[in-house]
Short mmCIF file of C-alpha atoms and ligand atoms in Angstrom, two decimals:
data_model
loop_
_atom_site.label_atom_id
_atom_site.label_comp_id
_atom_site.label_asym_id
_atom_site.label_seq_id
_atom_site.Cartn_x
_atom_site.Cartn_y
_atom_site.Cartn_z
CA MET R 24 104.91 110.64 113.31
CA PRO R 25 104.62 108.62 109.88
CA ALA R 26 102.40 109.89 107.01
CA LYS R 27 99.38 107.57 105.57
CA GLY R 28 101.16 104.53 104.41
CA GLU R 29 104.64 105.05 105.95
CA GLU R 30 106.49 102.97 107.48
CA ALA R 31 104.74 102.87 110.93
CA ALA R 32 105.25 100.45 113.77
CA VAL R 33 104.91 97.25 110.82
CA ALA R 34 107.69 94.88 111.15
CA HIS R 35 106.14 91.95 109.53
CA SER R 36 103.97 91.53 106.00
CA ASP R 37 102.32 88.67 104.44
CA VAL R 38 104.21 89.97 101.15
CA LEU R 39 107.35 92.18 100.93
CA VAL R 40 107.51 94.00 97.53
CA VAL R 41 111.09 95.28 96.53
CA GLY R 42 110.77 97.87 93.59
CA GLY R 43 107.95 100.29 94.13
CA GLY R 44 108.07 100.77 90.00
CA ILE R 45 104.74 100.05 87.90
CA ILE R 46 105.54 96.37 88.14
CA GLY R 47 106.09 96.32 91.92
CA LEU R 48 103.14 98.65 92.73
CA GLY R 49 100.91 96.60 90.44
CA VAL R 50 101.47 93.75 92.69
CA ALA R 51 101.60 95.04 95.27
CA TRP R 52 97.93 96.80 94.83
CA ARG R 53 96.37 93.37 93.40
CA THR R 54 98.01 91.06 96.52
CA ALA R 55 96.40 93.78 98.80
CA GLN R 56 92.92 92.87 97.23
CA ARG R 57 93.03 89.36 98.16
CA GLY R 58 93.34 90.24 101.80
CA LEU R 59 96.93 90.37 102.19
CA SER R 60 99.27 92.37 104.03
CA VAL R 61 102.08 94.60 102.00
CA ALA R 62 105.17 96.35 102.18
CA VAL R 63 106.42 98.16 99.33
CA VAL R 64 110.35 98.72 99.48
CA ASP R 65 111.81 101.70 97.10
CA PRO R 66 113.16 105.52 97.96
CA SER R 67 110.87 106.69 95.35
CA PRO R 68 107.75 104.69 94.48
CA GLY R 69 106.35 105.02 90.57
CA GLY R 70 109.76 105.60 89.68
CA GLY R 71 111.94 104.00 87.06
CA ALA R 72 111.56 103.47 84.02
CA VAL R 73 108.07 104.63 84.06
CA ARG R 74 108.90 107.72 84.14
CA VAL R 75 110.62 107.85 80.95
CA ALA R 76 108.90 105.54 78.79
CA ALA R 77 106.36 105.96 75.86
CA GLY R 78 103.47 103.63 77.21
CA MET R 79 102.93 101.70 74.07
CA LEU R 80 100.37 98.91 74.29
CA ALA R 81 101.44 96.99 71.21
CA PRO R 82 101.63 93.11 71.23
CA VAL R 83 100.37 92.93 67.63
CA THR R 84 103.06 95.65 66.23
CA GLU R 85 105.73 94.68 67.96
CA LEU R 86 105.77 90.72 67.36
CA GLN R 87 108.72 88.66 67.26
CA TYR R 88 108.99 86.06 65.34
CA GLY R 89 109.88 82.80 68.01
CA GLU R 90 108.41 85.03 70.80
CA GLU R 91 104.59 83.19 70.77
CA PRO R 92 104.17 82.80 74.35
CA LEU R 93 105.64 86.51 74.97
CA LEU R 94 102.53 87.59 72.33
CA ARG R 95 100.17 85.24 74.46
CA LEU R 96 101.03 87.02 77.45
CA GLY R 97 101.40 90.58 75.56
CA VAL R 98 97.68 89.81 74.13
CA ALA R 99 95.90 89.00 77.65
CA SER R 100 97.85 91.87 79.26
CA ASN R 101 96.55 94.13 77.02
CA GLU R 102 92.64 92.68 76.81
CA ARG R 103 92.64 93.42 80.98
CA TYR R 104 94.00 96.99 80.33
CA ALA R 105 91.22 99.00 80.39
CA ALA R 106 89.54 97.53 83.00
CA PHE R 107 92.73 97.45 84.76
CA THR R 108 92.76 101.58 84.29
CA ALA R 109 88.65 102.11 84.70
CA GLU R 110 89.20 100.55 88.01
CA LEU R 111 92.25 102.01 88.87
CA THR R 112 90.30 105.52 88.09
CA GLU R 113 87.26 104.15 90.31
CA LEU R 114 89.34 103.52 93.15
CA THR R 115 91.55 107.10 93.14
CA GLY R 116 89.74 109.77 90.89
CA LEU R 117 92.81 109.61 89.43
CA ASP R 118 93.45 109.26 84.86
CA THR R 119 96.02 107.03 83.82
CA GLY R 120 95.90 108.32 80.54
CA TYR R 121 94.34 104.87 78.37
CA ARG R 122 93.46 105.91 75.07
CA ALA R 123 92.41 103.30 72.60
CA THR R 124 93.97 104.73 69.71
CA GLY R 125 95.08 101.38 67.88
CA THR R 126 98.38 101.95 66.17
CA LEU R 127 99.75 102.60 62.20
CA ALA R 128 103.48 100.83 61.91
CA VAL R 129 104.55 102.12 58.52
CA ALA R 130 107.01 101.55 55.66
CA LEU R 131 109.48 104.18 54.31
CA ASP R 132 111.06 102.45 51.96
CA ALA R 133 110.81 98.82 49.66
CA ASP R 134 113.05 97.24 52.55
CA ASP R 135 110.71 98.27 54.87
CA ARG R 136 107.70 97.59 52.81
CA ALA R 137 109.07 93.83 52.59
CA GLU R 138 109.93 93.90 56.32
CA LEU R 139 106.25 95.10 57.22
CA ARG R 140 104.44 92.23 54.30
CA GLU R 141 106.54 89.31 55.98
CA LEU R 142 105.41 90.59 59.48
CA HIS R 143 101.66 91.00 58.14
CA ALA R 144 101.74 87.31 57.22
CA PHE R 145 103.44 85.98 60.77
CA GLN R 146 100.42 87.98 62.56
CA ALA R 147 97.67 86.71 59.91
CA ARG R 148 99.66 83.27 60.23
CA LEU R 149 98.30 83.23 63.74
CA GLY R 150 95.37 84.80 63.73
CA LEU R 151 95.97 88.36 65.28
CA SER R 152 93.43 91.28 64.00
CA SER R 153 95.86 93.88 61.39
CA GLU R 154 95.06 95.38 58.25
CA TRP R 155 97.53 96.09 55.55
CA LEU R 156 96.99 99.47 54.07
CA THR R 157 98.34 101.56 50.97
CA GLY R 158 100.83 104.51 51.68
CA ARG R 159 97.75 106.76 50.42
CA GLU R 160 95.70 104.79 53.24
CA CYS R 161 98.08 105.38 55.56
CA ARG R 162 98.10 109.12 54.85
CA ARG R 163 94.55 109.38 55.33
CA LEU R 164 94.41 108.20 58.53
CA GLU R 165 97.59 110.31 59.67
CA PRO R 166 98.25 113.06 56.94
CA MET R 167 101.30 114.49 58.71
CA LEU R 168 103.30 111.27 57.85
CA ALA R 169 105.30 111.81 54.79
CA PRO R 170 104.61 111.68 51.31
CA GLY R 171 107.39 109.19 50.82
CA VAL R 172 105.20 106.35 52.84
CA ARG R 173 104.84 102.70 50.82
CA GLY R 174 102.38 101.04 52.76
CA GLY R 175 102.19 100.17 56.92
CA LEU R 176 99.67 97.52 58.95
CA HIS R 177 97.15 99.12 60.83
CA VAL R 178 96.48 96.82 64.42
CA ALA R 179 93.19 98.77 65.81
CA ASP R 180 93.76 96.82 69.24
CA ASP R 181 97.26 97.85 69.97
CA HIS R 182 96.99 100.91 72.24
CA GLN R 183 98.47 103.28 74.86
CA VAL R 184 98.64 104.40 78.29
CA ASP R 185 100.78 107.37 80.14
CA GLY R 186 103.19 105.73 82.34
CA ARG R 187 103.71 108.13 84.68
CA ARG R 188 99.83 108.81 84.93
CA LEU R 189 99.35 105.53 86.09
CA ALA R 190 102.25 105.07 88.77
CA ALA R 191 100.11 107.73 90.10
CA ALA R 192 97.26 105.53 90.51
CA LEU R 193 98.95 102.77 91.24
CA VAL R 194 100.26 104.83 94.12
CA ALA R 195 97.09 106.04 95.38
CA ALA R 196 95.64 102.58 94.69
CA CYS R 197 98.40 100.92 96.74
CA GLU R 198 97.91 103.81 99.53
CA ARG R 199 94.15 103.29 99.68
CA LEU R 200 94.37 99.74 100.34
CA GLY R 201 96.72 100.06 103.34
CA VAL R 202 99.98 98.83 101.68
CA VAL R 203 102.92 100.58 103.40
CA PHE R 204 105.40 102.02 101.85
CA HIS R 205 109.34 101.68 103.06
CA ARG R 206 110.59 105.15 101.47
CA ALA R 207 113.98 103.92 101.88
CA ALA R 208 116.59 101.36 99.63
CA ALA R 209 116.55 97.64 100.13
CA ALA R 210 120.79 97.26 101.37
CA GLU R 211 120.64 93.22 102.24
CA LEU R 212 117.94 90.32 100.90
CA LEU R 213 117.82 88.24 104.49
CA THR R 214 117.63 84.62 104.51
CA GLY R 215 117.39 81.78 107.64
CA GLY R 216 116.58 78.71 107.93
CA HIS R 217 118.17 75.34 108.25
CA PRO R 218 121.79 74.60 106.53
CA GLY R 219 120.51 73.36 103.07
CA ALA R 220 116.95 74.32 104.00
CA ALA R 221 117.46 78.04 103.43
CA ARG R 222 114.56 80.48 102.53
CA ALA R 223 114.44 84.50 101.96
CA THR R 224 112.93 86.12 105.24
CA GLY R 225 112.50 89.84 104.04
CA VAL R 226 115.38 92.55 104.11
CA ARG R 227 117.27 94.98 105.67
CA LEU R 228 117.18 98.12 104.60
CA SER R 229 119.81 101.17 103.94
CA THR R 230 118.29 102.59 107.12
CA GLY R 231 118.94 99.43 109.33
CA ALA R 232 115.65 98.29 110.00
CA GLU R 233 114.50 95.03 109.24
CA LEU R 234 111.50 93.88 107.39
CA SER R 235 110.15 90.52 107.84
CA ALA R 236 107.70 88.78 105.56
CA GLY R 237 106.13 85.17 104.58
CA CYS R 238 107.12 86.21 100.84
CA THR R 239 109.46 88.82 99.20
CA VAL R 240 109.02 89.16 95.88
CA LEU R 241 111.83 90.86 94.00
CA ALA R 242 110.20 93.51 91.37
CA ALA R 243 113.48 96.15 91.32
CA GLY R 244 114.16 96.02 87.35
CA PRO R 245 117.77 95.52 86.13
CA ARG R 246 118.74 95.76 89.69
CA SER R 247 116.86 92.83 91.18
CA HIS R 248 119.55 90.55 90.65
CA LEU R 249 122.49 92.73 91.96
CA LEU R 250 120.53 93.04 96.01
CA PRO R 251 123.01 91.57 98.09
CA GLY R 252 122.54 88.27 100.32
CA LEU R 253 120.59 86.98 97.38
CA PRO R 254 122.08 83.43 96.91
CA ASP R 255 124.11 82.87 93.88
CA GLY R 256 122.33 81.07 90.90
CA VAL R 257 118.23 82.32 92.07
CA LEU R 258 118.13 85.00 89.37
CA PRO R 259 120.35 85.40 85.80
CA ALA R 260 121.92 88.84 85.18
CA ILE R 261 118.99 91.40 84.40
CA ARG R 262 121.23 93.42 82.10
CA PRO R 263 120.02 97.22 81.70
CA VAL R 264 119.05 98.24 78.12
CA LYS R 265 119.06 102.01 77.49
CA GLY R 266 116.06 103.68 76.05
CA GLN R 267 116.38 107.62 75.51
CA VAL R 268 113.10 109.55 74.32
CA LEU R 269 112.24 112.75 73.69
CA ARG R 270 108.69 114.87 74.48
CA LEU R 271 107.27 117.35 72.07
CA ARG R 272 104.46 118.97 72.30
CA VAL R 273 101.40 119.73 69.84
CA PRO R 274 100.56 123.48 69.81
CA PRO R 275 96.57 123.55 69.80
CA ARG R 276 96.86 124.90 66.20
CA TYR R 277 98.41 121.50 64.55
CA ALA R 278 95.91 119.29 66.99
CA PRO R 279 95.39 116.33 65.99
CA PHE R 280 99.20 116.04 65.00
CA LEU R 281 98.79 112.50 65.05
CA SER R 282 95.42 110.31 66.39
CA ARG R 283 97.02 107.06 66.73
CA ASN R 284 100.55 105.74 67.57
CA VAL R 285 102.72 105.67 64.29
CA ARG R 286 105.95 103.39 64.43
CA ALA R 287 108.66 102.55 61.41
CA VAL R 288 112.05 100.90 60.94
CA VAL R 289 113.81 103.74 59.22
CA ARG R 290 117.67 102.70 58.41
CA GLY R 291 117.08 99.59 60.65
CA GLN R 292 116.17 101.97 64.09
CA HIS R 293 113.15 101.62 65.70
CA ILE R 294 110.95 104.80 66.06
CA TYR R 295 107.86 105.52 67.85
CA LEU R 296 105.59 108.46 67.83
CA VAL R 297 103.45 108.52 70.86
CA PRO R 298 100.51 111.40 70.61
CA ARG R 299 98.86 111.93 73.93
CA ALA R 300 94.95 113.45 74.65
CA ASP R 301 96.92 116.46 76.35
CA GLY R 302 99.39 117.31 73.43
CA GLU R 303 102.33 115.53 74.55
CA LEU R 304 103.85 113.67 71.65
CA VAL R 305 106.44 111.04 72.72
CA VAL R 306 109.03 110.13 70.30
CA GLY R 307 111.61 106.71 71.01
CA ALA R 308 113.71 105.07 71.34
CA THR R 309 116.96 104.06 70.96
CA THR R 310 118.32 100.74 72.03
CA GLU R 311 121.85 101.28 74.22
CA GLU R 312 123.55 98.37 76.32
CA GLN R 313 126.30 100.19 78.21
CA GLY R 314 125.41 99.38 82.18
CA HIS R 315 123.71 101.58 84.20
CA ASP R 316 124.25 105.19 82.18
CA THR R 317 121.06 107.78 81.91
CA THR R 318 122.61 109.78 79.77
CA VAL R 319 121.27 111.76 77.32
CA THR R 320 123.26 112.30 74.68
CA ALA R 321 123.59 114.30 71.53
CA GLY R 322 123.87 111.52 69.05
CA GLY R 323 120.51 109.90 70.75
CA VAL R 324 118.62 113.13 70.60
CA TYR R 325 120.18 113.34 67.25
CA GLU R 326 118.85 110.02 66.04
CA LEU R 327 115.45 110.26 67.47
CA LEU R 328 115.08 113.71 65.76
CA ARG R 329 116.56 113.15 62.12
CA ASP R 330 114.61 109.07 62.12
CA ALA R 331 111.18 110.97 63.50
CA HIS R 332 111.61 114.00 60.59
CA GLU R 333 111.54 111.33 58.11
CA LEU R 334 108.56 109.97 59.20
CA VAL R 335 107.02 112.79 60.31
CA PRO R 336 108.61 115.87 58.47
CA GLY R 337 106.57 118.32 60.55
CA ILE R 338 107.72 117.52 63.67
CA THR R 339 110.06 120.06 63.20
CA GLU R 340 107.31 122.99 64.13
CA LEU R 341 107.03 121.74 67.93
CA GLU R 342 108.16 122.35 71.38
CA LEU R 343 111.08 120.30 72.39
CA VAL R 344 109.90 119.77 75.81
CA GLU R 345 111.56 117.18 77.63
CA THR R 346 114.18 114.58 76.35
CA GLY R 347 114.90 111.41 79.42
CA ALA R 348 116.96 108.20 79.36
CA GLY R 349 115.43 104.74 81.44
CA LEU R 350 116.73 101.15 81.10
CA ARG R 351 114.71 98.73 80.25
CA PRO R 352 115.21 95.54 82.58
CA GLY R 353 116.47 92.78 80.28
CA SER R 354 116.65 88.62 80.95
CA PRO R 355 119.01 86.75 79.18
CA ASP R 356 116.04 85.41 76.63
CA ASN R 357 114.21 89.11 76.80
CA ALA R 358 110.86 87.70 78.80
CA PRO R 359 109.83 88.02 81.72
CA LEU R 360 110.52 86.17 85.31
CA LEU R 361 107.41 85.61 87.10
CA GLY R 362 107.09 83.66 90.17
CA PRO R 363 108.69 81.72 92.96
CA THR R 364 112.51 81.65 92.32
CA ALA R 365 114.70 78.42 93.57
CA LEU R 366 114.51 80.32 97.22
CA PRO R 367 111.60 79.18 99.74
CA GLY R 368 109.84 82.70 100.29
CA LEU R 369 111.31 84.42 97.65
CA ALA R 370 109.39 85.64 94.30
CA ALA R 371 110.56 87.72 91.46
CA ALA R 372 108.92 90.02 88.98
CA THR R 373 111.51 91.38 86.45
CA GLY R 374 113.38 91.10 83.24
CA HIS R 375 110.08 92.88 81.31
CA TYR R 376 112.38 94.49 78.75
CA ARG R 377 110.66 96.25 76.13
CA ASN R 378 106.85 95.53 77.49
CA GLY R 379 107.00 96.44 81.64
CA VAL R 380 104.46 98.68 80.51
CA LEU R 381 102.28 96.51 78.73
CA LEU R 382 102.79 93.64 80.85
CA THR R 383 102.08 95.30 84.38
CA PRO R 384 98.31 93.97 84.54
CA VAL R 385 98.96 90.36 83.80
CA THR R 386 101.76 90.40 86.02
CA ALA R 387 99.90 92.07 88.86
CA ASP R 388 97.11 89.56 88.65
CA LEU R 389 99.63 86.62 87.98
CA LEU R 390 101.67 87.52 91.28
CA ALA R 391 98.27 87.80 92.86
CA ASP R 392 97.37 84.73 92.46
CA TYR R 393 100.35 82.99 93.36
CA LEU R 394 100.87 84.92 96.20
CA ALA R 395 97.21 84.28 97.55
CA THR R 396 97.27 80.76 96.41
CA GLY R 397 100.46 79.37 96.18
CA GLU R 398 99.78 77.96 92.67
CA LEU R 399 101.44 79.88 89.94
CA PRO R 400 98.46 80.16 87.05
CA ALA R 401 99.11 78.29 83.86
CA LEU R 402 99.66 81.44 81.58
CA ALA R 403 103.20 82.07 83.90
CA ALA R 404 104.62 78.62 82.89
CA ASP R 405 106.23 79.89 80.46
CA PHE R 406 108.26 82.20 82.35
CA THR R 407 108.96 80.82 85.39
CA PRO R 408 112.26 82.16 86.61
CA ARG R 409 113.50 78.34 87.53
CA ARG R 410 113.67 78.36 83.76
CA PHE R 411 117.30 79.59 84.29
CA ARG R 412 119.57 78.04 86.94
CA THR R 413 117.03 76.36 89.32
CA GLU R 414 119.38 74.38 91.96
CA VAL R 415 117.92 75.04 95.43
CA PRO R 416 121.10 77.45 97.09
CA ALA R 417 122.31 75.83 100.29
N1 LIG N 7 108.33 99.32 74.52
C1 LIG N 7 108.91 100.06 74.05
C2 LIG N 7 110.00 100.56 74.18
O1 LIG N 7 111.32 99.43 74.68
O2 LIG N 7 111.38 101.13 73.11
#
């Protein structure tokens, strides 16, 4: 007999989410809250890149030139995080590791300092809250920083969450609301309708079972566009961008080793350290475009340790607990694809690239609104999948 929340006799749902990473789970949870019947297809719900991600929620610190619409989306999601995680905890009793720590971005040499100064000016022009600190002020906040730190930016509203705990809470929340989990791979998108008026009707699983749905949502990260049966031109290629990440442990005698997220650019490479309340210290991340490869390499680990050591020399005293690599789903413009596609009956929630953890609450809310009302909220207007190729498949 199927366990609670497992696939039962249900072959049809209002909404079928393909991909049970945190984006798919968030969409499933929020949509079920709106009274729709929801199913999720994934061999291992709560998996994916979130198992590796550091969970930094840093739309202001990670601001990129020319990406103001993405900033607005990121800030909107960041502002929802405290309530989103509190609601999850209240429903499930599970802690998500959300911590309002703030973030310090520091400069190690004159070039880094000039770059951060530019970023600070850009943040100020956009009305974002960020404070310039001298090297001494940075070390007063974080005494473990290297003596050579020349200054930095303190962003009080950029926080963190523990992605693994968040994923577990989302799975539990979905189960509480009756979301049906099909623990198998999606083998094919099913389409039907008349010639010239095709629509998505559901998916066939690797087990051969067929599931039908009023709307199918593709939330399968860098595999979203690879689902057999998906007509050409509906989704652009989502490229996998590998990130290697380390997990260290701070022994109680060194606590608090760091009190907030710390990031820097070291020799052009971005590095960040995210300290958890339980003593875990996450160090990330490499950025590598080599296809669907999640090998942890000696070179990747070396570079992360070398750069982290330059920033915080004391890390060599800590236990190295875990290494891992995940794949960020990068769309052609590095912004997410949210909402209906050119194929009726098919929506997307994918392509979140570096911002999957940050954008989970806002993605869940926007997709749930669309699925419940048929209207995509204005906040998602810049992120419709139709901004790429928009022809309706025959
Ligand atoms: N958001 C951090 C990363 O993608 O490495």
